PDB file of C-alpha atoms and ligand atoms in Angstrom:
ATOM      1  CA  MET A   1      52.609 -67.661  -2.441  1.00  0.00           C
ATOM      2  CA  ASN A   2      52.113 -64.135  -3.740  1.00  0.00           C
ATOM      3  CA  LYS A   3      50.649 -61.879  -1.065  1.00  0.00           C
ATOM      4  CA  LEU A   4      47.707 -59.883  -2.330  1.00  0.00           C
ATOM      5  CA  GLY A   5      44.871 -58.463  -0.287  1.00  0.00           C
ATOM      6  CA  CYS A   6      42.797 -55.436   0.487  1.00  0.00           C
ATOM      7  CA  HIS A   7      41.731 -52.837   2.987  1.00  0.00           C
ATOM      8  CA  VAL A   8      38.772 -54.138   4.995  1.00  0.00           C
ATOM      9  CA  SER A   9      36.563 -52.581   7.637  1.00  0.00           C
ATOM     10  CA  MET A  10      36.659 -53.405  11.321  1.00  0.00           C
ATOM     11  CA  SER A  11      33.383 -52.809  13.094  1.00  0.00           C
ATOM     12  CA  ALA A  12      30.956 -54.081  15.701  1.00  0.00           C
ATOM     13  CA  PRO A  13      30.031 -56.727  16.593  1.00  0.00           C
ATOM     14  CA  ASP A  14      32.762 -58.973  15.190  1.00  0.00           C
ATOM     15  CA  TYR A  15      35.637 -56.481  14.863  1.00  0.00           C
ATOM     16  CA  LEU A  16      38.906 -58.232  13.874  1.00  0.00           C
ATOM     17  CA  LEU A  17      37.121 -61.502  13.229  1.00  0.00           C
ATOM     18  CA  GLY A  18      34.762 -59.707  10.856  1.00  0.00           C
ATOM     19  CA  SER A  19      37.734 -58.082   9.102  1.00  0.00           C
ATOM     20  CA  LEU A  20      39.357 -61.454   8.539  1.00  0.00           C
ATOM     21  CA  ASN A  21      36.127 -62.955   7.217  1.00  0.00           C
ATOM     22  CA  MET A  22      35.635 -60.022   4.880  1.00  0.00           C
ATOM     23  CA  ALA A  23      39.202 -60.403   3.578  1.00  0.00           C
ATOM     24  CA  THR A  24      38.934 -64.115   2.887  1.00  0.00           C
ATOM     25  CA  SER A  25      35.522 -63.670   1.265  1.00  0.00           C
ATOM     26  CA  GLN A  26      37.323 -61.402  -1.226  1.00  0.00           C
ATOM     27  CA  ASP A  27      40.011 -64.066  -1.835  1.00  0.00           C
ATOM     28  CA  ALA A  28      42.627 -61.928  -0.074  1.00  0.00           C
ATOM     29  CA  ASN A  29      45.511 -63.687   1.690  1.00  0.00           C
ATOM     30  CA  CYS A  30      46.604 -60.530   3.518  1.00  0.00           C
ATOM     31  CA  PHE A  31      44.706 -57.394   4.534  1.00  0.00           C
ATOM     32  CA  MET A  32      44.800 -53.974   6.129  1.00  0.00           C
ATOM     33  CA  ILE A  33      42.624 -52.452   8.834  1.00  0.00           C
ATOM     34  CA  TYR A  34      42.295 -49.203  10.726  1.00  0.00           C
ATOM     35  CA  THR A  35      41.870 -49.578  14.471  1.00  0.00           C
ATOM     36  CA  GLY A  36      38.870 -47.216  14.196  1.00  0.00           C
ATOM     37  CA  SER A  37      37.633 -44.563  11.782  1.00  0.00           C
ATOM     38  CA  PRO A  38      40.510 -43.207   9.617  1.00  0.00           C
ATOM     39  CA  GLN A  39      39.200 -39.657  10.086  1.00  0.00           C
ATOM     40  CA  SER A  40      38.769 -39.833  13.832  1.00  0.00           C
ATOM     41  CA  ILE A  41      40.840 -40.627  16.879  1.00  0.00           C
ATOM     42  CA  ALA A  42      38.037 -42.345  18.797  1.00  0.00           C
ATOM     43  CA  ARG A  43      39.105 -45.933  19.448  1.00  0.00           C
ATOM     44  CA  GLN A  44      37.440 -48.989  20.989  1.00  0.00           C
ATOM     45  CA  PRO A  45      39.278 -50.695  23.833  1.00  0.00           C
ATOM     46  CA  ILE A  46      41.349 -53.625  22.548  1.00  0.00           C
ATOM     47  CA  SER A  47      39.435 -55.957  24.868  1.00  0.00           C
ATOM     48  CA  LYS A  48      36.388 -55.566  22.586  1.00  0.00           C
ATOM     49  CA  LEU A  49      38.163 -56.471  19.351  1.00  0.00           C
ATOM     50  CA  LYS A  50      38.165 -60.282  19.789  1.00  0.00           C
ATOM     51  CA  VAL A  51      41.935 -60.592  19.529  1.00  0.00           C
ATOM     52  CA  LYS A  52      42.071 -64.163  20.846  1.00  0.00           C
ATOM     53  CA  GLU A  53      39.418 -65.491  18.467  1.00  0.00           C
ATOM     54  CA  PHE A  54      41.094 -63.533  15.689  1.00  0.00           C
ATOM     55  CA  HIS A  55      44.435 -65.271  16.209  1.00  0.00           C
ATOM     56  CA  GLN A  56      42.750 -68.657  16.364  1.00  0.00           C
ATOM     57  CA  SER A  57      40.923 -68.010  13.104  1.00  0.00           C
ATOM     58  CA  LEU A  58      44.063 -66.660  11.394  1.00  0.00           C
ATOM     59  CA  LYS A  59      45.793 -69.897  12.319  1.00  0.00           C
ATOM     60  CA  GLU A  60      42.999 -71.985  10.859  1.00  0.00           C
ATOM     61  CA  LYS A  61      43.159 -69.968   7.664  1.00  0.00           C
ATOM     62  CA  HIS A  62      46.969 -70.139   7.517  1.00  0.00           C
ATOM     63  CA  ILE A  63      47.395 -66.377   7.491  1.00  0.00           C
ATOM     64  CA  PRO A  64      50.413 -65.210   9.494  1.00  0.00           C
ATOM     65  CA  ILE A  65      49.732 -62.235  11.772  1.00  0.00           C
ATOM     66  CA  GLU A  66      52.530 -60.331   9.949  1.00  0.00           C
ATOM     67  CA  ASP A  67      50.223 -60.257   6.946  1.00  0.00           C
ATOM     68  CA  VAL A  68      47.702 -58.161   8.856  1.00  0.00           C
ATOM     69  CA  ILE A  69      48.662 -54.542   8.261  1.00  0.00           C
ATOM     70  CA  VAL A  70      47.361 -51.641  10.344  1.00  0.00           C
ATOM     71  CA  HIS A  71      46.975 -48.091   8.998  1.00  0.00           C
ATOM     72  CA  SER A  72      47.049 -45.166  11.421  1.00  0.00           C
ATOM     73  CA  PRO A  73      44.363 -42.453  11.075  1.00  0.00           C
ATOM     74  CA  TYR A  74      44.935 -39.647   8.522  1.00  0.00           C
ATOM     75  CA  ILE A  75      44.359 -36.828  10.902  1.00  0.00           C
ATOM     76  CA  ILE A  76      47.481 -37.028  13.000  1.00  0.00           C
ATOM     77  CA  ASN A  77      50.292 -34.807  11.744  1.00  0.00           C
ATOM     78  CA  CYS A  78      53.612 -35.581  13.385  1.00  0.00           C
ATOM     79  CA  ALA A  79      55.224 -32.793  11.325  1.00  0.00           C
ATOM     80  CA  ASN A  80      52.929 -30.031  12.571  1.00  0.00           C
ATOM     81  CA  SER A  81      54.688 -26.683  13.174  1.00  0.00           C
ATOM     82  CA  GLU A  82      52.562 -26.126  16.257  1.00  0.00           C
ATOM     83  CA  GLU A  83      54.248 -27.742  19.212  1.00  0.00           C
ATOM     84  CA  LYS A  84      50.976 -28.615  20.961  1.00  0.00           C
ATOM     85  CA  LYS A  85      49.508 -30.404  17.935  1.00  0.00           C
ATOM     86  CA  ARG A  86      52.778 -32.171  17.258  1.00  0.00           C
ATOM     87  CA  HIS A  87      52.833 -33.392  20.829  1.00  0.00           C
ATOM     88  CA  PHE A  88      49.271 -34.637  20.519  1.00  0.00           C
ATOM     89  CA  ALA A  89      50.197 -36.506  17.318  1.00  0.00           C
ATOM     90  CA  LYS A  90      53.147 -38.321  18.814  1.00  0.00           C
ATOM     91  CA  VAL A  91      51.245 -39.291  21.949  1.00  0.00           C
ATOM     92  CA  PHE A  92      48.417 -40.638  19.787  1.00  0.00           C
ATOM     93  CA  LEU A  93      50.934 -42.494  17.603  1.00  0.00           C
ATOM     94  CA  ALA A  94      52.455 -44.105  20.687  1.00  0.00           C
ATOM     95  CA  GLN A  95      48.984 -45.290  21.763  1.00  0.00           C
ATOM     96  CA  GLU A  96      48.317 -46.576  18.255  1.00  0.00           C
ATOM     97  CA  VAL A  97      51.580 -48.531  18.261  1.00  0.00           C
ATOM     98  CA  ASP A  98      50.560 -49.994  21.607  1.00  0.00           C
ATOM     99  CA  ARG A  99      47.206 -51.072  20.107  1.00  0.00           C
ATOM    100  CA  VAL A 100      48.971 -52.672  17.127  1.00  0.00           C
ATOM    101  CA  ASN A 101      51.257 -54.460  19.545  1.00  0.00           C
ATOM    102  CA  GLN A 102      48.281 -55.787  21.518  1.00  0.00           C
ATOM    103  CA  ILE A 103      46.645 -56.980  18.311  1.00  0.00           C
ATOM    104  CA  GLY A 104      49.962 -58.682  17.536  1.00  0.00           C
ATOM    105  CA  ALA A 105      50.482 -57.089  14.117  1.00  0.00           C
ATOM    106  CA  LYS A 106      53.893 -55.978  12.927  1.00  0.00           C
ATOM    107  CA  TYR A 107      53.401 -53.161  10.408  1.00  0.00           C
ATOM    108  CA  LEU A 108      51.756 -49.800  11.031  1.00  0.00           C
ATOM    109  CA  VAL A 109      51.388 -47.582   7.958  1.00  0.00           C
ATOM    110  CA  LEU A 110      51.740 -43.872   8.677  1.00  0.00           C
ATOM    111  CA  HIS A 111      51.179 -40.815   6.491  1.00  0.00           C
ATOM    112  CA  PRO A 112      54.353 -38.935   7.432  1.00  0.00           C
ATOM    113  CA  GLY A 113      52.673 -35.533   7.873  1.00  0.00           C
ATOM    114  CA  SER A 114      52.593 -32.024   6.440  1.00  0.00           C
ATOM    115  CA  ASN A 115      54.804 -28.991   6.861  1.00  0.00           C
ATOM    116  CA  PRO A 116      55.741 -26.233   4.374  1.00  0.00           C
ATOM    117  CA  ASP A 117      59.312 -26.597   5.604  1.00  0.00           C
ATOM    118  CA  LYS A 118      60.177 -30.100   4.415  1.00  0.00           C
ATOM    119  CA  ALA A 119      63.470 -30.434   6.273  1.00  0.00           C
ATOM    120  CA  LEU A 120      61.910 -29.343   9.546  1.00  0.00           C
ATOM    121  CA  GLY A 121      58.948 -31.653   8.934  1.00  0.00           C
ATOM    122  CA  CYS A 122      61.278 -34.629   8.379  1.00  0.00           C
ATOM    123  CA  LYS A 123      63.035 -33.817  11.641  1.00  0.00           C
ATOM    124  CA  TYR A 124      59.728 -33.671  13.557  1.00  0.00           C
ATOM    125  CA  ILE A 125      58.542 -36.983  12.085  1.00  0.00           C
ATOM    126  CA  ALA A 126      61.782 -38.721  13.051  1.00  0.00           C
ATOM    127  CA  GLU A 127      61.453 -37.209  16.549  1.00  0.00           C
ATOM    128  CA  ALA A 128      57.939 -38.646  16.868  1.00  0.00           C
ATOM    129  CA  ILE A 129      59.108 -42.108  15.786  1.00  0.00           C
ATOM    130  CA  ASN A 130      62.049 -41.984  18.187  1.00  0.00           C
ATOM    131  CA  PHE A 131      59.659 -40.966  20.968  1.00  0.00           C
ATOM    132  CA  VAL A 132      57.316 -43.858  20.173  1.00  0.00           C
ATOM    133  CA  ASN A 133      60.166 -46.346  19.962  1.00  0.00           C
ATOM    134  CA  LYS A 134      61.253 -45.660  23.534  1.00  0.00           C
ATOM    135  CA  LYS A 135      58.406 -47.997  24.469  1.00  0.00           C
ATOM    136  CA  ASN A 136      58.253 -50.136  21.327  1.00  0.00           C
ATOM    137  CA  ASN A 137      60.404 -53.001  20.180  1.00  0.00           C
ATOM    138  CA  HIS A 138      58.063 -54.821  17.823  1.00  0.00           C
ATOM    139  CA  VAL A 139      55.949 -52.593  15.590  1.00  0.00           C
ATOM    140  CA  ILE A 140      57.557 -51.275  12.404  1.00  0.00           C
ATOM    141  CA  ILE A 141      56.252 -47.837  11.430  1.00  0.00           C
ATOM    142  CA  CYS A 142      55.971 -47.763   7.641  1.00  0.00           C
ATOM    143  CA  LEU A 143      56.140 -44.263   6.174  1.00  0.00           C
ATOM    144  CA  GLU A 144      53.801 -44.057   3.203  1.00  0.00           C
ATOM    145  CA  THR A 145      54.908 -42.514  -0.082  1.00  0.00           C
ATOM    146  CA  MET A 146      52.550 -39.573  -0.632  1.00  0.00           C
ATOM    147  CA  ALA A 147      50.981 -37.907  -3.685  1.00  0.00           C
ATOM    148  CA  GLY A 148      52.304 -34.475  -2.735  1.00  0.00           C
ATOM    149  CA  LYS A 149      49.004 -32.732  -2.012  1.00  0.00           C
ATOM    150  CA  GLY A 150      49.543 -29.397  -0.266  1.00  0.00           C
ATOM    151  CA  ASN A 151      52.535 -29.567   2.037  1.00  0.00           C
ATOM    152  CA  GLU A 152      52.601 -33.345   2.343  1.00  0.00           C
ATOM    153  CA  ILE A 153      55.960 -34.816   3.231  1.00  0.00           C
ATOM    154  CA  GLY A 154      56.927 -38.090   1.595  1.00  0.00           C
ATOM    155  CA  SER A 155      56.133 -37.440  -2.061  1.00  0.00           C
ATOM    156  CA  LYS A 156      59.857 -37.626  -2.773  1.00  0.00           C
ATOM    157  CA  PHE A 157      61.893 -40.693  -1.884  1.00  0.00           C
ATOM    158  CA  GLU A 158      64.613 -38.324  -0.613  1.00  0.00           C
ATOM    159  CA  GLU A 159      62.281 -37.087   2.138  1.00  0.00           C
ATOM    160  CA  LEU A 160      61.597 -40.612   3.374  1.00  0.00           C
ATOM    161  CA  LYS A 161      65.322 -41.298   3.263  1.00  0.00           C
ATOM    162  CA  GLU A 162      65.925 -38.196   5.387  1.00  0.00           C
ATOM    163  CA  ILE A 163      63.374 -39.306   8.002  1.00  0.00           C
ATOM    164  CA  ILE A 164      64.818 -42.823   8.159  1.00  0.00           C
ATOM    165  CA  LYS A 165      68.310 -41.357   8.519  1.00  0.00           C
ATOM    166  CA  GLN A 166      67.180 -39.585  11.692  1.00  0.00           C
ATOM    167  CA  VAL A 167      65.351 -42.576  13.187  1.00  0.00           C
ATOM    168  CA  GLU A 168      67.561 -44.145  15.823  1.00  0.00           C
ATOM    169  CA  ASN A 169      66.349 -47.754  15.587  1.00  0.00           C
ATOM    170  CA  LYS A 170      66.438 -48.601  11.878  1.00  0.00           C
ATOM    171  CA  ASN A 171      64.802 -51.982  12.568  1.00  0.00           C
ATOM    172  CA  LEU A 172      61.568 -50.240  13.550  1.00  0.00           C
ATOM    173  CA  VAL A 173      61.068 -48.099  10.456  1.00  0.00           C
ATOM    174  CA  GLY A 174      60.020 -48.987   6.912  1.00  0.00           C
ATOM    175  CA  VAL A 175      58.198 -47.688   3.868  1.00  0.00           C
ATOM    176  CA  CYS A 176      54.780 -48.369   2.343  1.00  0.00           C
ATOM    177  CA  LEU A 177      54.824 -47.667  -1.391  1.00  0.00           C
ATOM    178  CA  ASP A 178      51.449 -46.600  -2.817  1.00  0.00           C
ATOM    179  CA  THR A 179      51.269 -46.942  -6.616  1.00  0.00           C
ATOM    180  CA  CYS A 180      48.648 -44.172  -6.969  1.00  0.00           C
ATOM    181  CA  HIS A 181      50.614 -41.789  -4.779  1.00  0.00           C
ATOM    182  CA  VAL A 182      53.995 -42.507  -6.391  1.00  0.00           C
ATOM    183  CA  SER A 183      52.536 -41.926  -9.850  1.00  0.00           C
ATOM    184  CA  ASP A 184      50.730 -38.786  -8.652  1.00  0.00           C
ATOM    185  CA  SER A 185      53.970 -37.486  -7.175  1.00  0.00           C
ATOM    186  CA  GLY A 186      55.617 -37.721 -10.595  1.00  0.00           C
ATOM    187  CA  TYR A 187      57.509 -41.012 -10.699  1.00  0.00           C
ATOM    188  CA  ASP A 188      57.237 -43.203 -13.773  1.00  0.00           C
ATOM    189  CA  ILE A 189      55.919 -46.533 -12.500  1.00  0.00           C
ATOM    190  CA  LYS A 190      55.368 -48.365 -15.812  1.00  0.00           C
ATOM    191  CA  ASP A 191      58.277 -50.667 -15.132  1.00  0.00           C
ATOM    192  CA  PRO A 192      58.430 -51.838 -11.501  1.00  0.00           C
ATOM    193  CA  SER A 193      62.079 -52.854 -11.833  1.00  0.00           C
ATOM    194  CA  ALA A 194      63.061 -49.319 -12.931  1.00  0.00           C
ATOM    195  CA  THR A 195      61.004 -47.615 -10.191  1.00  0.00           C
ATOM    196  CA  LEU A 196      62.299 -50.000  -7.545  1.00  0.00           C
ATOM    197  CA  LYS A 197      65.869 -49.351  -8.731  1.00  0.00           C
ATOM    198  CA  VAL A 198      65.322 -45.650  -8.011  1.00  0.00           C
ATOM    199  CA  PHE A 199      63.747 -46.581  -4.663  1.00  0.00           C
ATOM    200  CA  ASP A 200      66.698 -48.827  -3.854  1.00  0.00           C
ATOM    201  CA  ASP A 201      69.292 -46.213  -4.807  1.00  0.00           C
ATOM    202  CA  ILE A 202      67.679 -43.555  -2.622  1.00  0.00           C
ATOM    203  CA  ILE A 203      65.994 -45.346   0.298  1.00  0.00           C
ATOM    204  CA  GLY A 204      67.129 -48.966   0.132  1.00  0.00           C
ATOM    205  CA  LEU A 205      64.871 -51.878  -0.827  1.00  0.00           C
ATOM    206  CA  LYS A 206      65.218 -53.476   2.608  1.00  0.00           C
ATOM    207  CA  TYR A 207      62.927 -50.730   3.936  1.00  0.00           C
ATOM    208  CA  LEU A 208      60.080 -51.640   1.578  1.00  0.00           C
ATOM    209  CA  LYS A 209      57.562 -53.460   3.800  1.00  0.00           C
ATOM    210  CA  VAL A 210      54.107 -52.857   2.296  1.00  0.00           C
ATOM    211  CA  ILE A 211      52.736 -51.917  -1.139  1.00  0.00           C
ATOM    212  CA  HIS A 212      49.373 -50.240  -1.756  1.00  0.00           C
ATOM    213  CA  VAL A 213      48.050 -51.235  -5.174  1.00  0.00           C
ATOM    214  CA  ASN A 214      45.720 -48.576  -6.533  1.00  0.00           C
ATOM    215  CA  ASP A 215      44.937 -47.130  -9.931  1.00  0.00           C
ATOM    216  CA  SER A 216      44.828 -43.319 -10.137  1.00  0.00           C
ATOM    217  CA  LEU A 217      42.113 -41.065 -11.541  1.00  0.00           C
ATOM    218  CA  ASN A 218      44.831 -38.620 -12.557  1.00  0.00           C
ATOM    219  CA  ASP A 219      47.915 -38.424 -14.731  1.00  0.00           C
ATOM    220  CA  LYS A 220      51.458 -38.854 -13.458  1.00  0.00           C
ATOM    221  CA  GLY A 221      52.524 -35.809 -11.450  1.00  0.00           C
ATOM    222  CA  ALA A 222      48.969 -34.585 -10.715  1.00  0.00           C
ATOM    223  CA  HIS A 223      49.455 -34.476  -6.899  1.00  0.00           C
ATOM    224  CA  LYS A 224      45.758 -35.248  -6.394  1.00  0.00           C
ATOM    225  CA  ASP A 225      45.541 -38.596  -4.553  1.00  0.00           C
ATOM    226  CA  ARG A 226      42.301 -39.912  -6.043  1.00  0.00           C
ATOM    227  CA  HIS A 227      42.285 -43.694  -6.189  1.00  0.00           C
ATOM    228  CA  ALA A 228      40.601 -45.519  -9.064  1.00  0.00           C
ATOM    229  CA  ASN A 229      39.536 -49.124  -9.449  1.00  0.00           C
ATOM    230  CA  ILE A 230      42.089 -51.428 -11.055  1.00  0.00           C
ATOM    231  CA  GLY A 231      42.191 -50.894 -14.813  1.00  0.00           C
ATOM    232  CA  GLU A 232      39.903 -47.885 -14.666  1.00  0.00           C
ATOM    233  CA  GLY A 233      42.499 -45.191 -14.058  1.00  0.00           C
ATOM    234  CA  LYS A 234      45.542 -43.658 -15.681  1.00  0.00           C
ATOM    235  CA  ILE A 235      47.966 -46.312 -14.415  1.00  0.00           C
ATOM    236  CA  GLY A 236      46.107 -49.213 -15.960  1.00  0.00           C
ATOM    237  CA  LEU A 237      45.850 -52.956 -15.461  1.00  0.00           C
ATOM    238  CA  LYS A 238      49.017 -53.844 -17.362  1.00  0.00           C
ATOM    239  CA  THR A 239      51.271 -51.799 -15.075  1.00  0.00           C
ATOM    240  CA  LEU A 240      49.506 -52.822 -11.862  1.00  0.00           C
ATOM    241  CA  LYS A 241      49.667 -56.461 -12.915  1.00  0.00           C
ATOM    242  CA  ALA A 242      53.399 -56.064 -13.471  1.00  0.00           C
ATOM    243  CA  TRP A 243      53.778 -54.701  -9.914  1.00  0.00           C
ATOM    244  CA  VAL A 244      51.681 -57.379  -8.262  1.00  0.00           C
ATOM    245  CA  ASN A 245      53.479 -60.199 -10.063  1.00  0.00           C
ATOM    246  CA  TYR A 246      56.986 -58.770  -9.805  1.00  0.00           C
ATOM    247  CA  PRO A 247      58.984 -61.599  -8.139  1.00  0.00           C
ATOM    248  CA  LEU A 248      61.038 -59.267  -5.940  1.00  0.00           C
ATOM    249  CA  VAL A 249      57.896 -58.188  -4.060  1.00  0.00           C
ATOM    250  CA  SER A 250      56.072 -61.520  -3.892  1.00  0.00           C
ATOM    251  CA  LYS A 251      56.647 -61.804  -0.135  1.00  0.00           C
ATOM    252  CA  ILE A 252      55.581 -58.230   0.560  1.00  0.00           C
ATOM    253  CA  CYS A 253      51.895 -57.622   1.356  1.00  0.00           C
ATOM    254  CA  LYS A 254      50.204 -55.814  -1.509  1.00  0.00           C
ATOM    255  CA  ILE A 255      47.006 -54.139  -0.420  1.00  0.00           C
ATOM    256  CA  LEU A 256      44.210 -52.758  -2.593  1.00  0.00           C
ATOM    257  CA  GLU A 257      42.619 -49.494  -1.424  1.00  0.00           C
ATOM    258  CA  THR A 258      40.353 -49.087  -4.420  1.00  0.00           C
ATOM    259  CA  PRO A 259      36.912 -47.422  -4.316  1.00  0.00           C
ATOM    260  CA  TRP A 260      33.852 -49.404  -3.279  1.00  0.00           C
ATOM    261  CA  THR A 261      30.715 -49.490  -5.398  1.00  0.00           C
ATOM    262  CA  ILE A 262      27.255 -48.919  -3.913  1.00  0.00           C
ATOM    263  CA  ASP A 263      27.131 -52.681  -3.404  1.00  0.00           C
ATOM    264  CA  GLY A 264      30.414 -52.734  -1.518  1.00  0.00           C
ATOM    265  CA  PRO A 265      33.987 -53.546  -2.516  1.00  0.00           C
ATOM    266  CA  ILE A 266      34.930 -55.286  -5.771  1.00  0.00           C
ATOM    267  CA  TYR A 267      38.298 -56.484  -4.449  1.00  0.00           C
ATOM    268  CA  LYS A 268      37.605 -60.109  -5.373  1.00  0.00           C
ATOM    269  CA  LYS A 269      37.200 -59.209  -9.025  1.00  0.00           C
ATOM    270  CA  GLU A 270      40.258 -56.930  -8.889  1.00  0.00           C
ATOM    271  CA  ILE A 271      42.400 -59.541  -7.152  1.00  0.00           C
ATOM    272  CA  HIS A 272      41.533 -62.084  -9.821  1.00  0.00           C
ATOM    273  CA  MET A 273      42.239 -59.550 -12.576  1.00  0.00           C
ATOM    274  CA  LEU A 274      45.648 -58.758 -11.075  1.00  0.00           C
ATOM    275  CA  LEU A 275      46.594 -62.393 -10.645  1.00  0.00           C
ATOM    276  CA  GLY A 276      45.464 -63.057 -14.197  1.00  0.00           C
ATOM    277  CA  LYS A 277      42.814 -65.572 -13.266  1.00  0.00           C
TER     278      LYS A 277
HETATM  279 FE1  LIG B 301      47.495 -44.294   3.288  1.00  0.00          FE
HETATM  280 FE1  LIG B 302      47.765 -45.846   0.415  1.00  0.00          FE
HETATM  281 ZN1  LIG B 303      45.698 -42.307  -1.221  1.00  0.00          ZN
END
């Protein structure tokens, strides 16, 4: 079965159970959560999140725990030039990986970080992952392809390749490809097979673990990172449909991170559009 889902919230009082219910109410068969606010580092203790009930309910709904993706908060920058901030980022990342492990999930999406010196930034990011992996043997950190805003690292496949090269345990590192970001960074994504050939030549397809399916408000190469609803941006429904239904990625979780309306998300409609129902 094709894996297509969406980013859902996780909040009191039902936490993970609420996330799962929100996902299935949108006809998603996989989903992504943050362990707290994406812009903050405040986190609830895992004991509050209803992990046991969550696993029971996943089982009943036939959703494997691997299809629950976690995204780390935006504000940590493992590539920071300042040693103190970099240290803070890697310690937070280690705690986040521990939380993901306690939830039982397998994939943690990470924005690689920012540094004007790309090579140095790549080195710092790999150092952070190696640090985290001293106490991790389960969670795969998935470096997200970025739009290339400011000094963001990861807008070029070569940068992700460089980070992976320096990660000691290759089984614990992967990539999350975001269609909006990859288009914004300048890649032509009209034909998934052509884009994935480039990805394969540079990074290696075996590292592709998650896909974010978003339309973009801006043209290819804009470096803006503004998501649009499916079919309402510059990428368009035809291309996004081609990605979602591309057989090579059917077993990879594809997650919508499209804008919500004042009435909430419209994922259900978008999921049906993408699946052609
Ligand atoms: Fe992201
Ligand atoms: Fe994304
Ligand atoms: Zn984005």
